[in-house]
CSV table of C-alpha atoms and ligand atoms in Angstrom, one decimal:
chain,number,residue,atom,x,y,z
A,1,UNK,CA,29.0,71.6,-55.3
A,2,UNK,CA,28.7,74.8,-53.7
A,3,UNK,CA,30.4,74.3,-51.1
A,4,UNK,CA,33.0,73.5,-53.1
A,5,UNK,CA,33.0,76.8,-54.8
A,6,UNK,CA,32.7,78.6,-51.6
A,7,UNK,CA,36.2,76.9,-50.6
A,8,UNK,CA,37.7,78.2,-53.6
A,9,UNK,CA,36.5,81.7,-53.0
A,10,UNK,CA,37.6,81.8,-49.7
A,11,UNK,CA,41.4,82.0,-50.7
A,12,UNK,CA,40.1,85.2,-53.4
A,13,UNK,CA,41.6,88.3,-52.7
A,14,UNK,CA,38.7,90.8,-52.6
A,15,UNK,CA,40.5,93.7,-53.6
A,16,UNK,CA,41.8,91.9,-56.9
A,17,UNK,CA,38.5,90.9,-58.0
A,18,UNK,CA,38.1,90.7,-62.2
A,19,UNK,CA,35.7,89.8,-64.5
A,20,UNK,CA,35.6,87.2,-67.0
A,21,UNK,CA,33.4,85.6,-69.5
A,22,UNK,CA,33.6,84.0,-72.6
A,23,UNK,CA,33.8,86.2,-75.8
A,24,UNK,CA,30.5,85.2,-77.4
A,25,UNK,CA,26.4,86.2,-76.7
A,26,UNK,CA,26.3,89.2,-74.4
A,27,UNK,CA,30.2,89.6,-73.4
A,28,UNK,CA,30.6,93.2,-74.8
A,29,UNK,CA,27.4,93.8,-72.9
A,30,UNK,CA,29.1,91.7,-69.2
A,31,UNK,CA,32.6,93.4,-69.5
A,32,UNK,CA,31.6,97.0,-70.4
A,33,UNK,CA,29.2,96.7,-67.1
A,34,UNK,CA,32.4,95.4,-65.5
A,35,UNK,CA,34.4,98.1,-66.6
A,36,UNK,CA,31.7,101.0,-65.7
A,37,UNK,CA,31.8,99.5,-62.1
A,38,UNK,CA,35.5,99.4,-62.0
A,39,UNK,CA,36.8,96.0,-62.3
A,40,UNK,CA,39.6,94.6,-64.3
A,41,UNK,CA,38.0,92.3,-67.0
A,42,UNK,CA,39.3,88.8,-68.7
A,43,UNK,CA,37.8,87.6,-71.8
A,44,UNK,CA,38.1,83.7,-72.6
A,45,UNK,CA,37.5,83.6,-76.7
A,46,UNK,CA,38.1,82.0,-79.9
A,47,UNK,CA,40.8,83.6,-82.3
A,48,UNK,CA,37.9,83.8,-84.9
A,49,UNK,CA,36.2,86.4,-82.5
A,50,UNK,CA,39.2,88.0,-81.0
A,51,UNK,CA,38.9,90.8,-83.1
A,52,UNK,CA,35.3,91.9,-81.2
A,53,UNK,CA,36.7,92.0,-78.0
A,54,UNK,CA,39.8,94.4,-79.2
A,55,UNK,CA,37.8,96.7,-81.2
A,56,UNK,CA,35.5,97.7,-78.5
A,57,UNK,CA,38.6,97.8,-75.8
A,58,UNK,CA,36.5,95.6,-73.3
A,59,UNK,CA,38.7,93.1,-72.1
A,60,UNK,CA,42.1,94.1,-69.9
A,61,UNK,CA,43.0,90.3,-70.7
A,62,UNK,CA,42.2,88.1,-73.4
A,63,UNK,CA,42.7,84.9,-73.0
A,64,UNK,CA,42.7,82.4,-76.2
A,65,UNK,CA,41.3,79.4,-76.5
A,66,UNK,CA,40.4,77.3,-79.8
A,67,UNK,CA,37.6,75.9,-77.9
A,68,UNK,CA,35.3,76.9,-75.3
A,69,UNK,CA,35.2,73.3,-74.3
A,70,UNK,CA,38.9,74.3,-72.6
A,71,UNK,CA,37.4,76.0,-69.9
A,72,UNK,CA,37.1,72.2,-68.4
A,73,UNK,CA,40.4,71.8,-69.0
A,74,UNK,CA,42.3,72.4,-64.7
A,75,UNK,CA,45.2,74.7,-65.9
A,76,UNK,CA,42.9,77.2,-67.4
A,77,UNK,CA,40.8,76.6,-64.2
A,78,UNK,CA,43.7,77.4,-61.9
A,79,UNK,CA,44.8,80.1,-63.7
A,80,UNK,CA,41.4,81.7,-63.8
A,81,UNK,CA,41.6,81.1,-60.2
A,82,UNK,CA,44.7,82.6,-59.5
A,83,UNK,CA,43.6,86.2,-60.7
A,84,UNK,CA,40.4,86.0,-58.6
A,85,UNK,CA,38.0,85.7,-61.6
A,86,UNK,CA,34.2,85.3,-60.9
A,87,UNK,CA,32.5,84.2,-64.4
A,88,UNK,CA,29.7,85.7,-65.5
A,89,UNK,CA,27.7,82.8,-67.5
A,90,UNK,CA,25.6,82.9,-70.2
A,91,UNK,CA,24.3,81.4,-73.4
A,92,UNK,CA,27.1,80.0,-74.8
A,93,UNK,CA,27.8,78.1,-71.4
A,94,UNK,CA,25.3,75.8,-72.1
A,95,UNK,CA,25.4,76.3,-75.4
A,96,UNK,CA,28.7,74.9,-76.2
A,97,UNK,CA,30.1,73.5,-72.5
A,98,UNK,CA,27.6,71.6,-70.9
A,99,UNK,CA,29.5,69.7,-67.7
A,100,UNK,CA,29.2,73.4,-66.1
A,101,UNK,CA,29.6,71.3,-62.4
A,102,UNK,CA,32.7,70.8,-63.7
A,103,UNK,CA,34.2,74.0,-63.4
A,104,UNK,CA,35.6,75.0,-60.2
A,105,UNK,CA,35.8,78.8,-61.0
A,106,UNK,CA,33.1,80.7,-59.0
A,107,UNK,CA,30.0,81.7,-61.0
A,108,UNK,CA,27.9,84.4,-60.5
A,109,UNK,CA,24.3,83.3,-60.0
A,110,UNK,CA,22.8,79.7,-59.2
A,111,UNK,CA,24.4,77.4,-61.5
A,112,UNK,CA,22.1,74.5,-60.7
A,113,UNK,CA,19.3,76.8,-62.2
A,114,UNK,CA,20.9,76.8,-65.5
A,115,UNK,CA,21.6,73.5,-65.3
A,116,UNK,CA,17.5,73.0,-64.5
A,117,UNK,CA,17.3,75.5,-68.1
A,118,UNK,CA,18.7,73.0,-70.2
A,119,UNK,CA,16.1,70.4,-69.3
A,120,UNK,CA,12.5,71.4,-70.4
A,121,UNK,CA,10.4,69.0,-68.3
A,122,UNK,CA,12.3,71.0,-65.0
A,123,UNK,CA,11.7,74.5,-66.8
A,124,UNK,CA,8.0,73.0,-67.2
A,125,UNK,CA,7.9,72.2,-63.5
A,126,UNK,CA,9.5,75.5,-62.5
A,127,UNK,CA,7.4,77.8,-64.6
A,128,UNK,CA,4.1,75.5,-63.3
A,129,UNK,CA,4.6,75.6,-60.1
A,130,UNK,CA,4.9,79.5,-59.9
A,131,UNK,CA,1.6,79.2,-61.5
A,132,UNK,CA,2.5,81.0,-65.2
A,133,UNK,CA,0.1,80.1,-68.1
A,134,UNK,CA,2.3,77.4,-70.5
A,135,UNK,CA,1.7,76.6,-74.0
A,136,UNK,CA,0.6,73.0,-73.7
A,137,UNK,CA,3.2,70.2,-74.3
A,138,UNK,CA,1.8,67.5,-77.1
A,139,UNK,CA,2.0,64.5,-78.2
A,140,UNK,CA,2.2,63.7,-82.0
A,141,UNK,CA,-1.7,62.6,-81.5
A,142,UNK,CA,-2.7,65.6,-79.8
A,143,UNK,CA,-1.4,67.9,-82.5
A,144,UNK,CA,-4.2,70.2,-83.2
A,145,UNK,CA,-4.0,73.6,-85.3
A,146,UNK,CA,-0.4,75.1,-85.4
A,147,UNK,CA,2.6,73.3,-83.4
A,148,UNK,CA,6.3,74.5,-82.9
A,149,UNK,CA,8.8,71.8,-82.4
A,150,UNK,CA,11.6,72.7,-80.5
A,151,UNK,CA,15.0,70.9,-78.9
A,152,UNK,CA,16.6,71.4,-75.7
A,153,UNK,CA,18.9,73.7,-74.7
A,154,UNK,CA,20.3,77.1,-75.5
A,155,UNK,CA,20.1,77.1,-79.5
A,156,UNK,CA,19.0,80.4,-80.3
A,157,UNK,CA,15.8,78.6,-82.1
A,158,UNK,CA,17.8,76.8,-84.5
A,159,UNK,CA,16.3,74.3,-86.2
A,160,UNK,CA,12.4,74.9,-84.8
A,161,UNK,CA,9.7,74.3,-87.1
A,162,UNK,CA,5.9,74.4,-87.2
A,163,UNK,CA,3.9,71.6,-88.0
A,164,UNK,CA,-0.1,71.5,-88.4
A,165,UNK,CA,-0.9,67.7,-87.5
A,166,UNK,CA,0.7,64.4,-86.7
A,167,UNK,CA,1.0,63.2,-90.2
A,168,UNK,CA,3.3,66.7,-90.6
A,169,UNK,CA,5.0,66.1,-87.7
A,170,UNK,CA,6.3,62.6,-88.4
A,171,UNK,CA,7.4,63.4,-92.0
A,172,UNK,CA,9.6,66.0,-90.8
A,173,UNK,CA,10.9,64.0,-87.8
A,174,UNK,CA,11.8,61.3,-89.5
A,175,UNK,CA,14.1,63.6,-92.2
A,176,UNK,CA,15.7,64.9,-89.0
A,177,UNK,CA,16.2,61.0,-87.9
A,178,UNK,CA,17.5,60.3,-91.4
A,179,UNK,CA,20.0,63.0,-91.0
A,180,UNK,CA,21.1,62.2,-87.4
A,181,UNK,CA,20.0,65.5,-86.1
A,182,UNK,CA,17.9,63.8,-83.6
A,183,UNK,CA,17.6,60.2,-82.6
A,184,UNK,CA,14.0,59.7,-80.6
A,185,UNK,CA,11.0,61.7,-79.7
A,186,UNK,CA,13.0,62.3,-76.3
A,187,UNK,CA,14.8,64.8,-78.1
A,188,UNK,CA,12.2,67.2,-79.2
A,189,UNK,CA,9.0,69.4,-77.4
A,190,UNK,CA,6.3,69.5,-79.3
A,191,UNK,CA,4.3,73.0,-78.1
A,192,UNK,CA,1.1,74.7,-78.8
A,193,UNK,CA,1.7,77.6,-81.0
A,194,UNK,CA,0.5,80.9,-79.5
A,195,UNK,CA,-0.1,82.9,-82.2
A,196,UNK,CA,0.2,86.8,-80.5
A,197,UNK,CA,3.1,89.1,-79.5
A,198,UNK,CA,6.5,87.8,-78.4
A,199,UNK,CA,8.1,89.9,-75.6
A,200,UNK,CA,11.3,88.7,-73.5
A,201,UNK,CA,11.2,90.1,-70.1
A,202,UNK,CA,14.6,90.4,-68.9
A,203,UNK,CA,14.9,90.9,-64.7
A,204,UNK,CA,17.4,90.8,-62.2
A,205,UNK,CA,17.0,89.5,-58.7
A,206,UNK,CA,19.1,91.0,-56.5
A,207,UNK,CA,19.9,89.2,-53.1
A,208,UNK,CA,21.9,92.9,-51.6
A,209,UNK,CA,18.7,94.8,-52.1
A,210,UNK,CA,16.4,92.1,-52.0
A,211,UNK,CA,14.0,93.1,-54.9
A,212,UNK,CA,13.4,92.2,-58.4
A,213,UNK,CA,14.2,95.0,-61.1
A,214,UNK,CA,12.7,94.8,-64.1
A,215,UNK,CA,16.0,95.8,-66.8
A,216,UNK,CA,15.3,95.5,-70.1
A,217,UNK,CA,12.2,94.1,-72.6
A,218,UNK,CA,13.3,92.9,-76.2
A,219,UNK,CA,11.6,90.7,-79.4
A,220,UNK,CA,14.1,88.6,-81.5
A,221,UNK,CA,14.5,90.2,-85.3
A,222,UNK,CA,14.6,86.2,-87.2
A,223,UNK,CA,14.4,84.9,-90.0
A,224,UNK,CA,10.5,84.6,-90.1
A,225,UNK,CA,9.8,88.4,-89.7
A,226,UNK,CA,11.0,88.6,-93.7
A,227,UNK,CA,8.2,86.6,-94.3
A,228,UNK,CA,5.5,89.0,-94.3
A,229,UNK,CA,7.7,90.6,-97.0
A,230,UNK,CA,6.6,87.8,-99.3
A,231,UNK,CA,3.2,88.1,-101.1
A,232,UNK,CA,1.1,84.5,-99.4
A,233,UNK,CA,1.0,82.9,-103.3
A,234,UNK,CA,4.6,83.3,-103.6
A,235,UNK,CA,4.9,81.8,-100.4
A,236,UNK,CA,3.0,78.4,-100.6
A,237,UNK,CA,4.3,78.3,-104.3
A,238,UNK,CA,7.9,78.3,-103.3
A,239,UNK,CA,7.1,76.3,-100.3
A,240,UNK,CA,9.3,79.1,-98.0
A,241,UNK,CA,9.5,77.9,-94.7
A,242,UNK,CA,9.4,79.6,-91.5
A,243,UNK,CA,13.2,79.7,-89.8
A,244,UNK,CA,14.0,80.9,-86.4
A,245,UNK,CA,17.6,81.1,-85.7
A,246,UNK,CA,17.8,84.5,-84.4
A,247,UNK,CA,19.5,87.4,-85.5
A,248,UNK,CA,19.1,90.3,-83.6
A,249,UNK,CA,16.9,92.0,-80.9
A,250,UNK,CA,14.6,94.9,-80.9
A,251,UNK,CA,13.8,96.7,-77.9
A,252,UNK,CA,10.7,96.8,-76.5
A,253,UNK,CA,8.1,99.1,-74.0
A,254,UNK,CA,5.6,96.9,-72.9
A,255,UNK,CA,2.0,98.6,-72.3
A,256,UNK,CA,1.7,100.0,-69.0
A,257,UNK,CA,-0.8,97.9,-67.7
A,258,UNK,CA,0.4,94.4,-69.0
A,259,UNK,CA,3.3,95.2,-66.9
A,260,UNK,CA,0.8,93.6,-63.7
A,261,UNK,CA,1.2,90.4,-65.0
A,262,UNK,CA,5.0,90.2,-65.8
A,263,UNK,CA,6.4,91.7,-62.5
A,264,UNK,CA,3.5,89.1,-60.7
A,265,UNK,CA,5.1,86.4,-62.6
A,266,UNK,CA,8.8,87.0,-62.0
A,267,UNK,CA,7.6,87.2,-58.2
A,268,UNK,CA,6.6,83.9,-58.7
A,269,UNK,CA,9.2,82.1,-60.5
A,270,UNK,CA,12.1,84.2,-57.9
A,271,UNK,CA,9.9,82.2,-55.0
A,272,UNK,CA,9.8,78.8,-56.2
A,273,UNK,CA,13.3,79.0,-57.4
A,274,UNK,CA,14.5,79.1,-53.8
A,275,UNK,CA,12.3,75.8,-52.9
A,276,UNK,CA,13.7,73.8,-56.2
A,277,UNK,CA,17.9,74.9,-55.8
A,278,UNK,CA,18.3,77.0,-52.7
A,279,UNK,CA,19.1,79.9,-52.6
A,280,UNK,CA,17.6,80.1,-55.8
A,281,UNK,CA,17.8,83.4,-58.6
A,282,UNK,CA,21.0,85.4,-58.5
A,283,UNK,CA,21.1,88.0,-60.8
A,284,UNK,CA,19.8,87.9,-64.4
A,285,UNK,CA,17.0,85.9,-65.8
A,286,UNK,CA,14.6,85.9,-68.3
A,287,UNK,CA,10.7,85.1,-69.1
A,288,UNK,CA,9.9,84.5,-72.3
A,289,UNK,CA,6.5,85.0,-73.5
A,290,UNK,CA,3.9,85.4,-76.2
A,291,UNK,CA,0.8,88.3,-75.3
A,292,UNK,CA,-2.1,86.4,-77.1
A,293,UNK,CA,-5.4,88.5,-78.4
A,294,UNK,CA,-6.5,88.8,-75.2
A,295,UNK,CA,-3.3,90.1,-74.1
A,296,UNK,CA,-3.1,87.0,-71.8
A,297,UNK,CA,0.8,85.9,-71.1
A,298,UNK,CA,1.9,82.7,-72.0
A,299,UNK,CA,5.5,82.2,-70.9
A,300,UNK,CA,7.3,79.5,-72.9
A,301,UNK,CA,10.5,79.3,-71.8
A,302,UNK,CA,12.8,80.6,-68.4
A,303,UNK,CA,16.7,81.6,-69.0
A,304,UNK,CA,18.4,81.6,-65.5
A,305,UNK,CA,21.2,83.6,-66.8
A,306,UNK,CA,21.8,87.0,-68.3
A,307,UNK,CA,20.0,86.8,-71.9
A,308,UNK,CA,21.7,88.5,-75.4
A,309,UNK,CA,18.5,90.1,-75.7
A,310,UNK,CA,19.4,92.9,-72.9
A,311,UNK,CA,22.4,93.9,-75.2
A,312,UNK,CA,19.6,96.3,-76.6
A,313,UNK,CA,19.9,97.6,-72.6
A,314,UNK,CA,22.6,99.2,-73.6
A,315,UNK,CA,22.9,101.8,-71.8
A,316,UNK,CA,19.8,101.8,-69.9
A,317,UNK,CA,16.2,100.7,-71.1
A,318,UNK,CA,13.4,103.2,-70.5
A,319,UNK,CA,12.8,100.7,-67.1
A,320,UNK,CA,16.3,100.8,-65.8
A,321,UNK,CA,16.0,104.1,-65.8
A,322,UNK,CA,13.2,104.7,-64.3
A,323,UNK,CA,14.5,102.8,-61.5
A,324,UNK,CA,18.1,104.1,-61.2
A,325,UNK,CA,18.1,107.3,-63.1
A,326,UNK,CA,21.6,106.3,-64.5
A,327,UNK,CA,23.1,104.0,-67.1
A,328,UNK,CA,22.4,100.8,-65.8
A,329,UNK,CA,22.3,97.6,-67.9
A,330,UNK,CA,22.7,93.9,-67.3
A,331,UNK,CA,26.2,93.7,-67.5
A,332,UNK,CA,26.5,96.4,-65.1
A,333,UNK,CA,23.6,95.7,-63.3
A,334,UNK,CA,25.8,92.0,-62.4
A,335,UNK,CA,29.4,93.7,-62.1
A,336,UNK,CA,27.2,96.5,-59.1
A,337,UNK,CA,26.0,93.6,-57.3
A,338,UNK,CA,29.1,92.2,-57.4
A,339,UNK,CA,30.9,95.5,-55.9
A,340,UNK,CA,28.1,95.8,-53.2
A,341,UNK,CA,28.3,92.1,-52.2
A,342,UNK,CA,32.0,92.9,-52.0
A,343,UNK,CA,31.5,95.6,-49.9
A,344,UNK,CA,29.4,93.8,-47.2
A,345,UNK,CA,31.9,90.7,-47.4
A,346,UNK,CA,28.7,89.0,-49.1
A,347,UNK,CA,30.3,87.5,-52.4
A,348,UNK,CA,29.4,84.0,-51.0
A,349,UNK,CA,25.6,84.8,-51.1
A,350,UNK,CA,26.2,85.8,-54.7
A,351,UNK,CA,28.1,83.1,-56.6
A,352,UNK,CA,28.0,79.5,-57.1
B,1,AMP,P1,27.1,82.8,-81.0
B,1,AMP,O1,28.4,83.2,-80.3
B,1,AMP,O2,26.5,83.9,-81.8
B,1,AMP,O3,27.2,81.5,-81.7
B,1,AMP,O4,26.0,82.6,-79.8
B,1,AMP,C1,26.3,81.8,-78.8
B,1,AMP,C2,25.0,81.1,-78.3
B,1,AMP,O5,24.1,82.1,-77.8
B,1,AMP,C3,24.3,80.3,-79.4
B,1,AMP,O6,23.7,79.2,-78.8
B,1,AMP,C4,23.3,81.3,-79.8
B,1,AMP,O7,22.1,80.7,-80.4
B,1,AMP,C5,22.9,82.1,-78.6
B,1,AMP,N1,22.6,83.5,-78.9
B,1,AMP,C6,23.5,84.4,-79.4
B,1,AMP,N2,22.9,85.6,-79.6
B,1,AMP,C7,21.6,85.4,-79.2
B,1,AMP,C8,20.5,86.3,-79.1
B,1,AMP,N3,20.5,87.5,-79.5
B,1,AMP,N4,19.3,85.7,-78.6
B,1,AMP,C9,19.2,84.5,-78.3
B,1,AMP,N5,20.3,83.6,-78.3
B,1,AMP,C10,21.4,84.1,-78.7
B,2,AMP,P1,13.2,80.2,-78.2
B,2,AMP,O1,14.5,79.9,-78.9
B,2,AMP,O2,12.6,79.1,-77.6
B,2,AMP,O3,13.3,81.4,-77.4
B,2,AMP,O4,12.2,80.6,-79.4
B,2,AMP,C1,12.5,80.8,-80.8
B,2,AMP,C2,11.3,81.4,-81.5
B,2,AMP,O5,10.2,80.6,-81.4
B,2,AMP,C3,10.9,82.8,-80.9
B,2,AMP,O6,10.5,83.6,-82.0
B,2,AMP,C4,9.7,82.5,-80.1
B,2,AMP,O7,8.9,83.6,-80.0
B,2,AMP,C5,9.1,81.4,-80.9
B,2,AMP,N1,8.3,80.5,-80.0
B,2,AMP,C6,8.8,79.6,-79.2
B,2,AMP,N2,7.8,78.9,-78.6
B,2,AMP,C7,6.6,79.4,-79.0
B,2,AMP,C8,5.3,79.1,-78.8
B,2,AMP,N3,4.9,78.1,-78.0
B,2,AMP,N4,4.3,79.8,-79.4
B,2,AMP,C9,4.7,80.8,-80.3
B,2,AMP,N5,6.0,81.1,-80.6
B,2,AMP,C10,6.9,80.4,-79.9
């Protein structure tokens, strides 16, 4: 497959280069960078959200589609091709594409990683191998204390819910069966709950300066945080449940000292994603973690992409600073590398 996308890149015109992305998740976020660094941007979106994209003045072309699904489609492809668009992917991708092989458009990053982020037995494998402290996956029988149940894929937690025991567990799944949102246990990770502090590290690996670069730390704002708003009698007499479909972000500045174990740990995961899809991270990525009583990290879930959590970046974190003493956020962070890689005549160790 790469080679493949290498073939098509070879016929780009390096001096024409734009940016594109679909208009959803962190596109503001992709095409201002893109902008900043100079580029020409193209925005693929849905009329419904046209009217973000022209507000903020990010995209130099919008391109309408009434479903991302289109970007499959081979005129859109070729077209896309024509203008020398490299596609910045993220949530929504594999969100609402899937098939991502499929398009012949270059990517930045390793798309066979996010593929590998879709599937949680590979994230499992991935995150193991690097050696990073996982909540346990369970069985229905091993259930013990509290439980999240979670699908695959990029969902923004939609539809998780917390269970205490098996008896829990298999009343709820079978009122998801019953209503078709899930057809066998195959479809659903049962995880030890960490109960602690939920912190999403958001790094960059950058193949032109070989290094990692810490850019932005975030928590999600969901749901579940207006909980605590709720006196606990109201609670169990109303029988509120817990929801987890995200909302926003909040920044974050993780204590100093804690910051050992997450720049170890994306050291880690950067290594062994060069044995499992060579030539492994490009760009943005993203641990996801809970800091328990001990302030031990458990990571819980890998995004090989850029994550909507670093629009609070925007336009530096305390950490991207430190490191550039400029503006610097993901989107630009991607659209610089991009510009460098161009300089060298290096795009083809940057996209896939
Ligand atoms: P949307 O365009 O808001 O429907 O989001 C597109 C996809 O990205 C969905 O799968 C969302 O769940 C996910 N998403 C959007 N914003 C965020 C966020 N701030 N954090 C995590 N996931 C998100
Ligand atoms: P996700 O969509 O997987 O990033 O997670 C959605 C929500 O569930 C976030 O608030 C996470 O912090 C929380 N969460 C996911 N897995 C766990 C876990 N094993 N322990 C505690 N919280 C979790």
């Amino acid at each position: 497959m790469r080679n493949r996308i290498l073939k098509v890149l070879k016929d780009y015109d390096l001096d024409e280069i734009k940016i594109g992305t679909l208009g959803s998740h962190s596109a503001l976020n992709i095409l201002k960078g893109a902008k900043d660094e100079g580029f020409e941007t193209v925005c693929i979106c849905r009329p419904k959200e046209r009217i973000i994209y022209e507000s903020f003045n990010v995209a130099d072309f919008i391109i309408e589609v009434s479903d991302f699904k289109e970007l499959l489609n081979e005129s859109l492809q070729e077209r896309l091709i024509e203008e020398n668009v490299i596609l910045i992917p993220h949530g929504s991708f594999n969100a609402y594409i899937g098939n991502l092989d499929r398009i012949r458009v270059p990517f930045f990053g390793n798309r066979e990683l996010m593929i590998w982020e879709t599937d949680r037995a590979k994230q499992r494998e991935w995150l193991e191998r690097a050696g990073l402290k996982m909540p346990r996956s369970l069985k229905p029988e091993e259930i013990k204390g509290i439980a999240i149940v979670k699908y695959h894929g990029a969902m923004g937690g939609k539809g998780y819910f917390l269970i205490t025991g098996k008896d829990d567990f298999y009343a709820k799944f079978e009122e998801l069966k019953r209503e078709g949102f899930v057809k066998s246990l195959e479809d659903v990770e049962i995880q030890e709950y960490i109960v602690g502090a939920n912190v999403y590290l958001s790094f960059f690996y950058s193949p032109m300066n070989e290094r990692i670069e810490l850019i932005a730390i975030d928590r999600r704002y969901e749901p579940v945080d207006g909980l605590g708003r709720i006196p606990a009698e109201i609670q169990i007499k109303s029988k509120v449940q817990p929801t987890y479909t995200v909302i926003g972000n909040f920044p974050i500045v993780l204590r100093e000292s804690l910051l050992v174990k997450a720049l170890e740990s994306a050291k880690a995961v950067v290594e062994v994603s060069k044995e499992i899809a060579y030539p492994g991270i490009v760009g943005p990525f993203c641990l996801e973690a809970v800091f328990d009583d001990n302030a031990e990290m458990h990571v819980f879930e890998i995004s090989a992409r850029i994550v909507a959590g670093t629009n609070v970046g925007i336009p530096n974190s305390p950490y991207s600073y430190i490191l550039w003493g400029e503006n610097m956020y993901m989107g630009r962070r991607i659209a610089r590398e991009i510009k460098v890689a161009i300089e060298k005549d290096a795009l083809g160790e940057i996209v896939y």
